[in-house]
């Protein structure tokens, strides 16, 4: 078997044990004489799969009783529209813009209604940091404040300490205004206090499963904000009342996500994942910071460096292209940076083992030794 060291940003690597289990039970799922993707989503087999997936996700994230879990379609990108359609209700949304994804969410909300900026950290077309909490301009009349807690392209993450301070600052400046977060690329990478948020969404294909399903975790009271002018299919209330089965859900993706949730529980849950993820990121950032300038992490501030997506540069774009080429010959995939920013990006999701990072560090050391510009 040849499995590459896979650092893809998304769709991303999945745990080998999950792939093998899906393979083993694919043609005859638990003796039903068919695969799980060949039977009615309303039948007992799939009903059990989605119920288990929800129960396991609730357990992993300790989701409070007063939140609903939805398994939707359209990706995180559709949430950029679906959130304001359901939550704005004639009010504006207030946005913290820290990278490509939160900026897209802001632009989409502004297309559909009123949207304001609580902060933008864009400088000369670049994003390098999170805004200082005391600088945030919260709008106390807004329906919600939106942020992206892990900017997948720029490698900027909201860690626990910042998140706690942000939540407290918002509660003080704009009491009752809920936080809404795009957590697509780091949900399940660490324990989370769900109660800090009114709504959390995440496309699955980074840290959860295959593409096709989008998780939405929404507080009950936010299900009834808007009733008019929202298509039947896009109204959260309708999806909640119909068990995410207003129409046929993404059965294969939900099944796979469910297997990943069981795998996470088997790994010791999110505390264990957080420790493993911290260690992978620590080793990589340390190697970057100690490379005598050959490799440069794009994000300098350790307080907001993503532990999931690590973008970095080499001395020249030519060396970066060479790095990608040689890495592929050496058994690595997915290291090319996003086309909008170039460079290199290593994504260190839950399913990336520590051995993959160590293999990458050995490759990087060899590459630097061979290509370091002469003094
Ligand atoms: C990948 C990604 C998206 C877009 O996800 P789609 O499912 O392709 O719509 C949005 N936000 C973040 C943070 C992402 O990483």
mmCIF file of C-alpha atoms and ligand atoms in Angstrom:
data_model
loop_
_atom_site.group_PDB
_atom_site.id
_atom_site.type_symbol
_atom_site.label_atom_id
_atom_site.label_comp_id
_atom_site.label_asym_id
_atom_site.label_seq_id
_atom_site.Cartn_x
_atom_site.Cartn_y
_atom_site.Cartn_z
ATOM 1 C CA UNK A 1 0.000 0.000 0.000
ATOM 2 C CA UNK A 2 1.272 3.459 -0.857
ATOM 3 C CA UNK A 3 -0.210 6.315 1.115
ATOM 4 C CA UNK A 4 1.510 9.662 0.645
ATOM 5 C CA UNK A 5 2.270 12.032 3.504
ATOM 6 C CA UNK A 6 -0.767 14.194 2.888
ATOM 7 C CA UNK A 7 -0.710 17.858 3.973
ATOM 8 C CA UNK A 8 -3.654 18.941 1.812
ATOM 9 C CA UNK A 9 -5.712 21.899 3.055
ATOM 10 C CA UNK A 10 -8.976 20.380 1.884
ATOM 11 C CA UNK A 11 -10.408 18.056 0.935
ATOM 12 C CA UNK A 12 -7.867 16.688 3.344
ATOM 13 C CA UNK A 13 -6.507 13.418 4.619
ATOM 14 C CA UNK A 14 -8.783 11.176 6.681
ATOM 15 C CA UNK A 15 -7.723 8.641 9.306
ATOM 16 C CA UNK A 16 -6.543 5.459 7.578
ATOM 17 C CA UNK A 17 -8.556 3.362 10.050
ATOM 18 C CA UNK A 18 -11.716 5.191 8.949
ATOM 19 C CA UNK A 19 -11.000 4.628 5.263
ATOM 20 C CA UNK A 20 -10.337 0.960 5.918
ATOM 21 C CA UNK A 21 -13.523 0.514 7.896
ATOM 22 C CA UNK A 22 -15.561 2.202 5.155
ATOM 23 C CA UNK A 23 -13.880 -0.050 2.614
ATOM 24 C CA UNK A 24 -14.565 -3.180 4.641
ATOM 25 C CA UNK A 25 -18.253 -2.468 5.129
ATOM 26 C CA UNK A 26 -18.866 -0.683 1.856
ATOM 27 C CA UNK A 27 -20.592 -3.337 -0.242
ATOM 28 C CA UNK A 28 -22.658 -4.815 2.609
ATOM 29 C CA UNK A 29 -23.215 -2.458 5.517
ATOM 30 C CA UNK A 30 -23.830 -4.432 8.728
ATOM 31 C CA UNK A 31 -25.584 -7.274 6.889
ATOM 32 C CA UNK A 32 -28.310 -5.218 5.182
ATOM 33 C CA UNK A 33 -27.272 -6.535 1.769
ATOM 34 C CA UNK A 34 -26.426 -3.096 0.409
ATOM 35 C CA UNK A 35 -24.065 -0.255 1.082
ATOM 36 C CA UNK A 36 -25.185 2.599 3.314
ATOM 37 C CA UNK A 37 -25.354 4.877 0.272
ATOM 38 C CA UNK A 38 -27.825 2.597 -1.539
ATOM 39 C CA UNK A 39 -30.684 2.667 0.955
ATOM 40 C CA UNK A 40 -33.346 5.190 1.921
ATOM 41 C CA UNK A 41 -32.180 8.018 4.118
ATOM 42 C CA UNK A 42 -35.424 7.501 6.056
ATOM 43 C CA UNK A 43 -34.904 3.784 6.664
ATOM 44 C CA UNK A 44 -33.597 2.292 9.917
ATOM 45 C CA UNK A 45 -29.988 1.871 8.751
ATOM 46 C CA UNK A 46 -29.308 5.474 7.811
ATOM 47 C CA UNK A 47 -31.526 6.850 10.586
ATOM 48 C CA UNK A 48 -29.208 5.067 12.987
ATOM 49 C CA UNK A 49 -26.112 6.422 11.239
ATOM 50 C CA UNK A 50 -27.189 10.063 11.443
ATOM 51 C CA UNK A 51 -28.478 9.712 15.009
ATOM 52 C CA UNK A 52 -25.151 8.189 16.079
ATOM 53 C CA UNK A 53 -23.214 10.891 14.251
ATOM 54 C CA UNK A 54 -25.139 13.603 16.055
ATOM 55 C CA UNK A 55 -24.818 11.901 19.446
ATOM 56 C CA UNK A 56 -21.067 11.430 19.024
ATOM 57 C CA UNK A 57 -20.563 15.011 17.859
ATOM 58 C CA UNK A 58 -22.576 16.263 20.850
ATOM 59 C CA UNK A 59 -20.434 14.196 23.168
ATOM 60 C CA UNK A 60 -17.119 15.294 21.608
ATOM 61 C CA UNK A 61 -17.957 19.004 21.724
ATOM 62 C CA UNK A 62 -20.137 18.826 24.863
ATOM 63 C CA UNK A 63 -22.870 20.623 22.910
ATOM 64 C CA UNK A 64 -25.458 22.005 25.341
ATOM 65 C CA UNK A 65 -29.071 20.792 25.191
ATOM 66 C CA UNK A 66 -30.364 24.096 23.884
ATOM 67 C CA UNK A 67 -28.444 23.788 20.613
ATOM 68 C CA UNK A 68 -29.506 21.939 17.488
ATOM 69 C CA UNK A 69 -27.092 20.117 15.204
ATOM 70 C CA UNK A 70 -27.838 20.290 11.479
ATOM 71 C CA UNK A 71 -26.177 18.360 8.648
ATOM 72 C CA UNK A 72 -26.632 20.635 5.647
ATOM 73 C CA UNK A 73 -25.318 20.959 2.099
ATOM 74 C CA UNK A 74 -23.838 23.775 0.033
ATOM 75 C CA UNK A 75 -20.570 24.020 1.925
ATOM 76 C CA UNK A 76 -19.397 26.708 4.305
ATOM 77 C CA UNK A 77 -19.775 29.098 1.383
ATOM 78 C CA UNK A 78 -23.552 28.753 1.411
ATOM 79 C CA UNK A 79 -23.489 29.609 5.120
ATOM 80 C CA UNK A 80 -22.043 32.997 4.192
ATOM 81 C CA UNK A 81 -25.553 33.659 2.791
ATOM 82 C CA UNK A 82 -27.699 31.350 4.883
ATOM 83 C CA UNK A 83 -26.572 32.872 8.180
ATOM 84 C CA UNK A 84 -27.635 36.436 7.339
ATOM 85 C CA UNK A 85 -30.824 35.180 5.644
ATOM 86 C CA UNK A 86 -31.848 33.462 8.863
ATOM 87 C CA UNK A 87 -30.362 35.670 11.536
ATOM 88 C CA UNK A 88 -30.247 39.261 10.309
ATOM 89 C CA UNK A 89 -34.011 39.817 10.351
ATOM 90 C CA UNK A 90 -33.774 43.404 9.157
ATOM 91 C CA UNK A 91 -30.740 44.203 11.294
ATOM 92 C CA UNK A 92 -27.147 44.386 10.175
ATOM 93 C CA UNK A 93 -24.388 41.903 10.809
ATOM 94 C CA UNK A 94 -21.080 42.992 12.313
ATOM 95 C CA UNK A 95 -17.879 41.397 10.976
ATOM 96 C CA UNK A 96 -14.356 40.740 12.147
ATOM 97 C CA UNK A 97 -12.311 40.329 8.973
ATOM 98 C CA UNK A 98 -9.004 38.513 9.392
ATOM 99 C CA UNK A 99 -8.485 36.728 6.079
ATOM 100 C CA UNK A 100 -10.034 35.436 2.881
ATOM 101 C CA UNK A 101 -12.855 33.462 4.479
ATOM 102 C CA UNK A 102 -14.154 36.040 6.930
ATOM 103 C CA UNK A 103 -13.893 38.615 4.145
ATOM 104 C CA UNK A 104 -16.029 36.457 1.851
ATOM 105 C CA UNK A 105 -18.598 36.073 4.612
ATOM 106 C CA UNK A 106 -18.649 39.855 5.077
ATOM 107 C CA UNK A 107 -19.057 40.534 1.366
ATOM 108 C CA UNK A 108 -21.878 38.032 1.010
ATOM 109 C CA UNK A 109 -23.720 39.449 4.020
ATOM 110 C CA UNK A 110 -23.293 42.950 2.558
ATOM 111 C CA UNK A 111 -24.788 41.773 -0.739
ATOM 112 C CA UNK A 112 -27.882 40.529 1.056
ATOM 113 C CA UNK A 113 -28.409 43.326 3.558
ATOM 114 C CA UNK A 114 -26.599 45.680 5.883
ATOM 115 C CA UNK A 115 -23.201 44.622 7.168
ATOM 116 C CA UNK A 116 -20.605 46.556 9.157
ATOM 117 C CA UNK A 117 -16.994 45.983 10.111
ATOM 118 C CA UNK A 118 -16.019 45.429 13.739
ATOM 119 C CA UNK A 119 -12.435 45.247 12.478
ATOM 120 C CA UNK A 120 -10.376 44.347 9.460
ATOM 121 C CA UNK A 121 -6.723 43.436 9.732
ATOM 122 C CA UNK A 122 -6.105 43.719 5.983
ATOM 123 C CA UNK A 123 -2.976 45.726 5.244
ATOM 124 C CA UNK A 124 -1.730 46.115 1.703
ATOM 125 C CA UNK A 125 -3.812 43.155 0.613
ATOM 126 C CA UNK A 126 -2.302 40.957 3.305
ATOM 127 C CA UNK A 127 -3.543 39.467 6.549
ATOM 128 C CA UNK A 128 -1.025 38.777 9.305
ATOM 129 C CA UNK A 129 -2.776 39.012 12.665
ATOM 130 C CA UNK A 130 -5.913 39.175 14.768
ATOM 131 C CA UNK A 131 -7.246 42.587 15.795
ATOM 132 C CA UNK A 132 -6.567 43.849 19.316
ATOM 133 C CA UNK A 133 -9.708 43.115 21.326
ATOM 134 C CA UNK A 134 -9.913 46.662 22.672
ATOM 135 C CA UNK A 135 -9.941 48.014 19.130
ATOM 136 C CA UNK A 136 -13.029 46.073 18.043
ATOM 137 C CA UNK A 137 -15.920 48.322 17.064
ATOM 138 C CA UNK A 138 -18.920 46.275 18.062
ATOM 139 C CA UNK A 139 -22.321 47.364 16.833
ATOM 140 C CA UNK A 140 -24.743 46.832 19.709
ATOM 141 C CA UNK A 141 -27.666 46.962 17.260
ATOM 142 C CA UNK A 142 -26.297 44.168 15.098
ATOM 143 C CA UNK A 143 -28.068 40.836 14.812
ATOM 144 C CA UNK A 144 -24.756 39.029 15.341
ATOM 145 C CA UNK A 145 -20.982 39.333 15.142
ATOM 146 C CA UNK A 146 -19.288 37.062 12.611
ATOM 147 C CA UNK A 147 -15.730 35.797 12.630
ATOM 148 C CA UNK A 148 -13.675 32.971 11.175
ATOM 149 C CA UNK A 149 -11.820 31.198 13.969
ATOM 150 C CA UNK A 150 -9.242 29.656 11.675
ATOM 151 C CA UNK A 151 -8.263 31.362 8.445
ATOM 152 C CA UNK A 152 -7.249 28.367 6.363
ATOM 153 C CA UNK A 153 -5.403 30.316 3.680
ATOM 154 C CA UNK A 154 -3.563 32.858 5.842
ATOM 155 C CA UNK A 155 -2.911 30.544 8.789
ATOM 156 C CA UNK A 156 -4.412 32.760 11.491
ATOM 157 C CA UNK A 157 -6.252 31.085 14.356
ATOM 158 C CA UNK A 158 -8.355 32.232 17.269
ATOM 159 C CA UNK A 159 -6.971 30.299 20.220
ATOM 160 C CA UNK A 160 -8.794 29.705 23.478
ATOM 161 C CA UNK A 161 -7.428 32.725 25.363
ATOM 162 C CA UNK A 162 -8.338 35.191 22.599
ATOM 163 C CA UNK A 163 -11.710 33.553 22.179
ATOM 164 C CA UNK A 164 -12.502 33.950 25.889
ATOM 165 C CA UNK A 165 -11.496 37.625 25.874
ATOM 166 C CA UNK A 166 -13.435 38.295 22.686
ATOM 167 C CA UNK A 167 -16.538 36.694 24.137
ATOM 168 C CA UNK A 168 -16.276 38.772 27.318
ATOM 169 C CA UNK A 169 -15.633 42.000 25.387
ATOM 170 C CA UNK A 170 -18.665 41.429 23.178
ATOM 171 C CA UNK A 171 -20.893 40.651 26.166
ATOM 172 C CA UNK A 172 -19.785 43.931 27.768
ATOM 173 C CA UNK A 173 -20.059 46.145 24.676
ATOM 174 C CA UNK A 174 -23.100 44.624 23.009
ATOM 175 C CA UNK A 175 -25.032 42.496 25.500
ATOM 176 C CA UNK A 176 -27.083 39.750 23.914
ATOM 177 C CA UNK A 177 -25.491 39.993 20.467
ATOM 178 C CA UNK A 178 -24.412 36.449 19.586
ATOM 179 C CA UNK A 179 -21.122 35.388 18.066
ATOM 180 C CA UNK A 180 -21.293 33.403 14.832
ATOM 181 C CA UNK A 181 -18.196 31.522 13.703
ATOM 182 C CA UNK A 182 -16.926 29.805 10.609
ATOM 183 C CA UNK A 183 -14.901 26.962 12.140
ATOM 184 C CA UNK A 184 -14.481 24.952 8.933
ATOM 185 C CA UNK A 185 -10.792 24.273 9.265
ATOM 186 C CA UNK A 186 -10.339 23.703 12.995
ATOM 187 C CA UNK A 187 -13.561 22.365 14.463
ATOM 188 C CA UNK A 188 -12.775 19.264 16.547
ATOM 189 C CA UNK A 189 -9.084 20.174 16.790
ATOM 190 C CA UNK A 190 -9.492 21.160 20.443
ATOM 191 C CA UNK A 191 -12.194 21.313 23.133
ATOM 192 C CA UNK A 192 -14.628 24.161 22.560
ATOM 193 C CA UNK A 193 -17.023 26.101 24.768
ATOM 194 C CA UNK A 194 -19.984 25.993 22.381
ATOM 195 C CA UNK A 195 -22.022 28.247 24.684
ATOM 196 C CA UNK A 196 -19.855 31.214 23.669
ATOM 197 C CA UNK A 197 -21.497 31.100 20.242
ATOM 198 C CA UNK A 198 -24.990 31.558 18.874
ATOM 199 C CA UNK A 199 -24.116 29.611 15.752
ATOM 200 C CA UNK A 200 -21.112 27.631 14.538
ATOM 201 C CA UNK A 201 -20.706 26.242 11.043
ATOM 202 C CA UNK A 202 -18.081 24.130 9.340
ATOM 203 C CA UNK A 203 -17.736 22.547 5.929
ATOM 204 C CA UNK A 204 -16.666 18.963 6.548
ATOM 205 C CA UNK A 205 -13.793 18.492 4.165
ATOM 206 C CA UNK A 206 -10.997 19.945 6.308
ATOM 207 C CA UNK A 207 -11.147 18.247 9.674
ATOM 208 C CA UNK A 208 -14.374 16.214 9.687
ATOM 209 C CA UNK A 209 -14.883 14.029 6.610
ATOM 210 C CA UNK A 210 -15.419 14.194 2.870
ATOM 211 C CA UNK A 211 -16.963 17.285 1.263
ATOM 212 C CA UNK A 212 -20.726 17.381 0.852
ATOM 213 C CA UNK A 213 -21.921 17.984 4.397
ATOM 214 C CA UNK A 214 -21.753 21.178 6.422
ATOM 215 C CA UNK A 215 -22.187 21.104 10.185
ATOM 216 C CA UNK A 216 -24.326 23.828 11.713
ATOM 217 C CA UNK A 217 -24.642 24.059 15.488
ATOM 218 C CA UNK A 218 -27.273 26.649 16.330
ATOM 219 C CA UNK A 219 -28.822 27.864 19.567
ATOM 220 C CA UNK A 220 -32.559 27.216 19.686
ATOM 221 C CA UNK A 221 -33.600 30.837 20.066
ATOM 222 C CA UNK A 222 -31.848 31.729 16.791
ATOM 223 C CA UNK A 223 -33.971 29.299 14.785
ATOM 224 C CA UNK A 224 -36.894 31.671 14.699
ATOM 225 C CA UNK A 225 -35.361 34.999 13.720
ATOM 226 C CA UNK A 226 -36.675 35.226 10.181
ATOM 227 C CA UNK A 227 -39.697 33.610 8.645
ATOM 228 C CA UNK A 228 -40.259 35.432 5.381
ATOM 229 C CA UNK A 229 -38.306 35.533 2.168
ATOM 230 C CA UNK A 230 -36.086 32.587 2.994
ATOM 231 C CA UNK A 231 -36.399 29.601 0.672
ATOM 232 C CA UNK A 232 -37.965 26.593 2.384
ATOM 233 C CA UNK A 233 -34.780 24.633 1.976
ATOM 234 C CA UNK A 234 -32.603 27.311 3.563
ATOM 235 C CA UNK A 235 -34.631 28.028 6.681
ATOM 236 C CA UNK A 236 -32.772 26.549 9.668
ATOM 237 C CA UNK A 237 -36.086 26.039 11.486
ATOM 238 C CA UNK A 238 -37.312 23.753 8.705
ATOM 239 C CA UNK A 239 -34.107 21.730 8.705
ATOM 240 C CA UNK A 240 -34.187 21.448 12.498
ATOM 241 C CA UNK A 241 -37.833 20.309 12.504
ATOM 242 C CA UNK A 242 -37.075 17.705 9.854
ATOM 243 C CA UNK A 243 -33.895 16.195 11.253
ATOM 244 C CA UNK A 244 -31.788 17.713 8.437
ATOM 245 C CA UNK A 245 -33.907 15.640 6.025
ATOM 246 C CA UNK A 246 -36.045 18.238 4.367
ATOM 247 C CA UNK A 247 -34.621 16.662 1.246
ATOM 248 C CA UNK A 248 -32.116 13.848 0.777
ATOM 249 C CA UNK A 249 -29.072 14.595 2.906
ATOM 250 C CA UNK A 250 -25.462 13.869 1.908
ATOM 251 C CA UNK A 251 -25.647 10.307 3.164
ATOM 252 C CA UNK A 252 -22.112 9.218 2.297
ATOM 253 C CA UNK A 253 -20.523 12.299 3.833
ATOM 254 C CA UNK A 254 -22.598 12.016 7.009
ATOM 255 C CA UNK A 255 -21.720 8.328 7.312
ATOM 256 C CA UNK A 256 -18.006 9.090 6.915
ATOM 257 C CA UNK A 257 -18.149 11.993 9.359
ATOM 258 C CA UNK A 258 -19.798 9.628 11.819
ATOM 259 C CA UNK A 259 -16.904 7.182 11.471
ATOM 260 C CA UNK A 260 -14.461 10.047 12.077
ATOM 261 C CA UNK A 261 -16.354 11.039 15.254
ATOM 262 C CA UNK A 262 -16.040 7.468 16.559
ATOM 263 C CA UNK A 263 -12.348 7.468 15.669
ATOM 264 C CA UNK A 264 -11.877 10.740 17.600
ATOM 265 C CA UNK A 265 -13.541 9.233 20.652
ATOM 266 C CA UNK A 266 -11.221 6.252 20.334
ATOM 267 C CA UNK A 267 -8.213 8.586 20.254
ATOM 268 C CA UNK A 268 -9.228 9.995 23.632
ATOM 269 C CA UNK A 269 -11.461 12.853 22.482
ATOM 270 C CA UNK A 270 -10.630 16.468 21.829
ATOM 271 C CA UNK A 271 -8.242 17.025 24.729
ATOM 272 C CA UNK A 272 -6.020 14.298 23.325
ATOM 273 C CA UNK A 273 -6.378 15.685 19.814
ATOM 274 C CA UNK A 274 -5.469 19.170 21.036
ATOM 275 C CA UNK A 275 -2.286 17.883 22.665
ATOM 276 C CA UNK A 276 -1.288 15.971 19.529
ATOM 277 C CA UNK A 277 -2.095 18.949 17.284
ATOM 278 C CA UNK A 278 -0.105 21.333 19.505
ATOM 279 C CA UNK A 279 2.917 19.086 19.321
ATOM 280 C CA UNK A 280 2.785 18.753 15.521
ATOM 281 C CA UNK A 281 2.511 22.531 15.102
ATOM 282 C CA UNK A 282 5.209 23.218 17.703
ATOM 283 C CA UNK A 283 7.704 21.052 15.840
ATOM 284 C CA UNK A 284 6.961 22.646 12.492
ATOM 285 C CA UNK A 285 7.035 26.266 13.688
ATOM 286 C CA UNK A 286 10.223 25.577 15.615
ATOM 287 C CA UNK A 287 11.858 24.222 12.458
ATOM 288 C CA UNK A 288 10.728 27.284 10.504
ATOM 289 C CA UNK A 289 11.921 29.717 13.164
ATOM 290 C CA UNK A 290 15.294 27.964 13.482
ATOM 291 C CA UNK A 291 16.058 27.682 9.771
ATOM 292 C CA UNK A 292 18.231 30.826 9.759
ATOM 293 C CA UNK A 293 15.764 32.559 7.500
ATOM 294 C CA UNK A 294 15.589 29.885 4.804
ATOM 295 C CA UNK A 295 11.998 29.141 5.748
ATOM 296 C CA UNK A 296 9.815 31.986 7.001
ATOM 297 C CA UNK A 297 6.438 31.412 8.660
ATOM 298 C CA UNK A 298 3.961 33.893 7.155
ATOM 299 C CA UNK A 299 2.476 34.610 10.584
ATOM 300 C CA UNK A 300 4.977 35.915 13.106
ATOM 301 C CA UNK A 301 2.741 36.437 16.120
ATOM 302 C CA UNK A 302 2.714 33.130 17.987
ATOM 303 C CA UNK A 303 -0.553 34.135 19.676
ATOM 304 C CA UNK A 304 -2.455 33.740 16.430
ATOM 305 C CA UNK A 305 -0.405 31.208 14.505
ATOM 306 C CA UNK A 306 -2.710 28.453 13.307
ATOM 307 C CA UNK A 307 -1.934 24.990 14.575
ATOM 308 C CA UNK A 308 -3.962 23.570 11.668
ATOM 309 C CA UNK A 309 -2.662 25.444 8.608
ATOM 310 C CA UNK A 310 0.944 26.579 8.500
ATOM 311 C CA UNK A 311 1.786 28.791 5.517
ATOM 312 C CA UNK A 312 5.441 29.622 4.939
ATOM 313 C CA UNK A 313 7.825 31.017 2.359
ATOM 314 C CA UNK A 314 11.239 30.166 0.972
ATOM 315 C CA UNK A 315 13.748 32.772 -0.245
ATOM 316 C CA UNK A 316 12.271 32.907 -3.787
ATOM 317 C CA UNK A 317 9.160 31.755 -5.682
ATOM 318 C CA UNK A 318 11.484 29.609 -7.823
ATOM 319 C CA UNK A 319 12.718 27.759 -4.753
ATOM 320 C CA UNK A 320 9.131 27.333 -3.603
ATOM 321 C CA UNK A 321 8.216 25.715 -6.930
ATOM 322 C CA UNK A 322 11.289 23.486 -6.639
ATOM 323 C CA UNK A 323 10.299 22.596 -3.063
ATOM 324 C CA UNK A 324 6.824 21.514 -4.171
ATOM 325 C CA UNK A 325 8.255 19.474 -7.031
ATOM 326 C CA UNK A 326 10.880 17.700 -4.948
ATOM 327 C CA UNK A 327 8.420 17.116 -2.088
ATOM 328 C CA UNK A 328 6.116 15.297 -4.490
ATOM 329 C CA UNK A 329 8.931 13.037 -5.662
ATOM 330 C CA UNK A 330 9.734 12.357 -2.014
ATOM 331 C CA UNK A 331 6.214 11.131 -1.229
ATOM 332 C CA UNK A 332 4.449 14.272 0.025
ATOM 333 C CA UNK A 333 1.281 15.804 -1.378
ATOM 334 C CA UNK A 334 -0.723 18.972 -0.778
ATOM 335 C CA UNK A 335 2.106 21.336 0.193
ATOM 336 C CA UNK A 336 1.544 23.992 -2.456
ATOM 337 C CA UNK A 337 0.165 27.216 -0.946
ATOM 338 C CA UNK A 338 -3.243 28.574 -1.926
ATOM 339 C CA UNK A 339 -3.149 30.145 -5.384
ATOM 340 C CA UNK A 340 -4.145 33.552 -3.973
ATOM 341 C CA UNK A 341 -1.073 33.831 -1.725
ATOM 342 C CA UNK A 342 1.462 31.401 -3.185
ATOM 343 C CA UNK A 343 4.214 29.928 -1.027
ATOM 344 C CA UNK A 344 3.956 26.656 0.848
ATOM 345 C CA UNK A 345 1.258 25.507 3.239
ATOM 346 C CA UNK A 346 1.280 22.450 5.454
ATOM 347 C CA UNK A 347 -2.106 21.547 6.920
ATOM 348 C CA UNK A 348 -1.882 19.556 10.142
ATOM 349 C CA UNK A 349 -5.443 18.358 10.691
ATOM 350 C CA UNK A 350 -6.412 15.682 13.227
ATOM 351 C CA UNK A 351 -5.780 12.861 10.753
ATOM 352 C CA UNK A 352 -2.180 13.952 10.028
ATOM 353 C CA UNK A 353 0.077 11.787 12.204
ATOM 354 C CA UNK A 354 3.147 13.103 14.016
ATOM 355 C CA UNK A 355 5.290 10.819 11.822
ATOM 356 C CA UNK A 356 4.135 12.785 8.775
ATOM 357 C CA UNK A 357 5.379 16.006 10.362
ATOM 358 C CA UNK A 358 8.690 14.417 11.307
ATOM 359 C CA UNK A 359 9.079 13.137 7.744
ATOM 360 C CA UNK A 360 8.372 16.647 6.450
ATOM 361 C CA UNK A 361 10.959 18.151 8.819
ATOM 362 C CA UNK A 362 13.608 15.719 7.565
ATOM 363 C CA UNK A 363 12.758 16.611 3.977
ATOM 364 C CA UNK A 364 12.878 20.345 4.769
ATOM 365 C CA UNK A 365 16.254 20.058 6.405
ATOM 366 C CA UNK A 366 17.707 18.221 3.411
ATOM 367 C CA UNK A 367 16.135 20.666 0.997
ATOM 368 C CA UNK A 368 17.504 23.666 2.886
ATOM 369 C CA UNK A 369 20.994 22.144 3.006
ATOM 370 C CA UNK A 370 20.928 21.548 -0.755
ATOM 371 C CA UNK A 371 19.451 24.884 -1.788
ATOM 372 C CA UNK A 372 20.570 27.451 0.765
ATOM 373 C CA UNK A 373 21.848 30.429 -1.233
ATOM 374 C CA UNK A 374 25.658 30.861 -1.059
ATOM 375 C CA UNK A 375 26.783 33.632 1.252
HETATM 376 C C1 LIG B 1 -12.666 25.760 2.931
HETATM 377 C C2 LIG B 1 -13.293 26.841 3.719
HETATM 378 C C3 LIG B 1 -14.481 27.464 3.326
HETATM 379 C C4 LIG B 1 -15.198 27.087 2.050
HETATM 380 O O1 LIG B 1 -15.754 25.849 2.192
HETATM 381 P P1 LIG B 1 -16.709 25.209 1.081
HETATM 382 O O2 LIG B 1 -17.246 24.009 1.796
HETATM 383 O O3 LIG B 1 -15.856 24.897 -0.091
HETATM 384 O O4 LIG B 1 -17.768 26.196 0.766
HETATM 385 C C5 LIG B 1 -15.009 28.437 4.132
HETATM 386 N N1 LIG B 1 -14.407 28.810 5.271
HETATM 387 C C6 LIG B 1 -13.252 28.240 5.681
HETATM 388 C C7 LIG B 1 -12.633 28.688 6.960
HETATM 389 C C8 LIG B 1 -12.666 27.250 4.915
HETATM 390 O O5 LIG B 1 -11.517 26.675 5.323
#
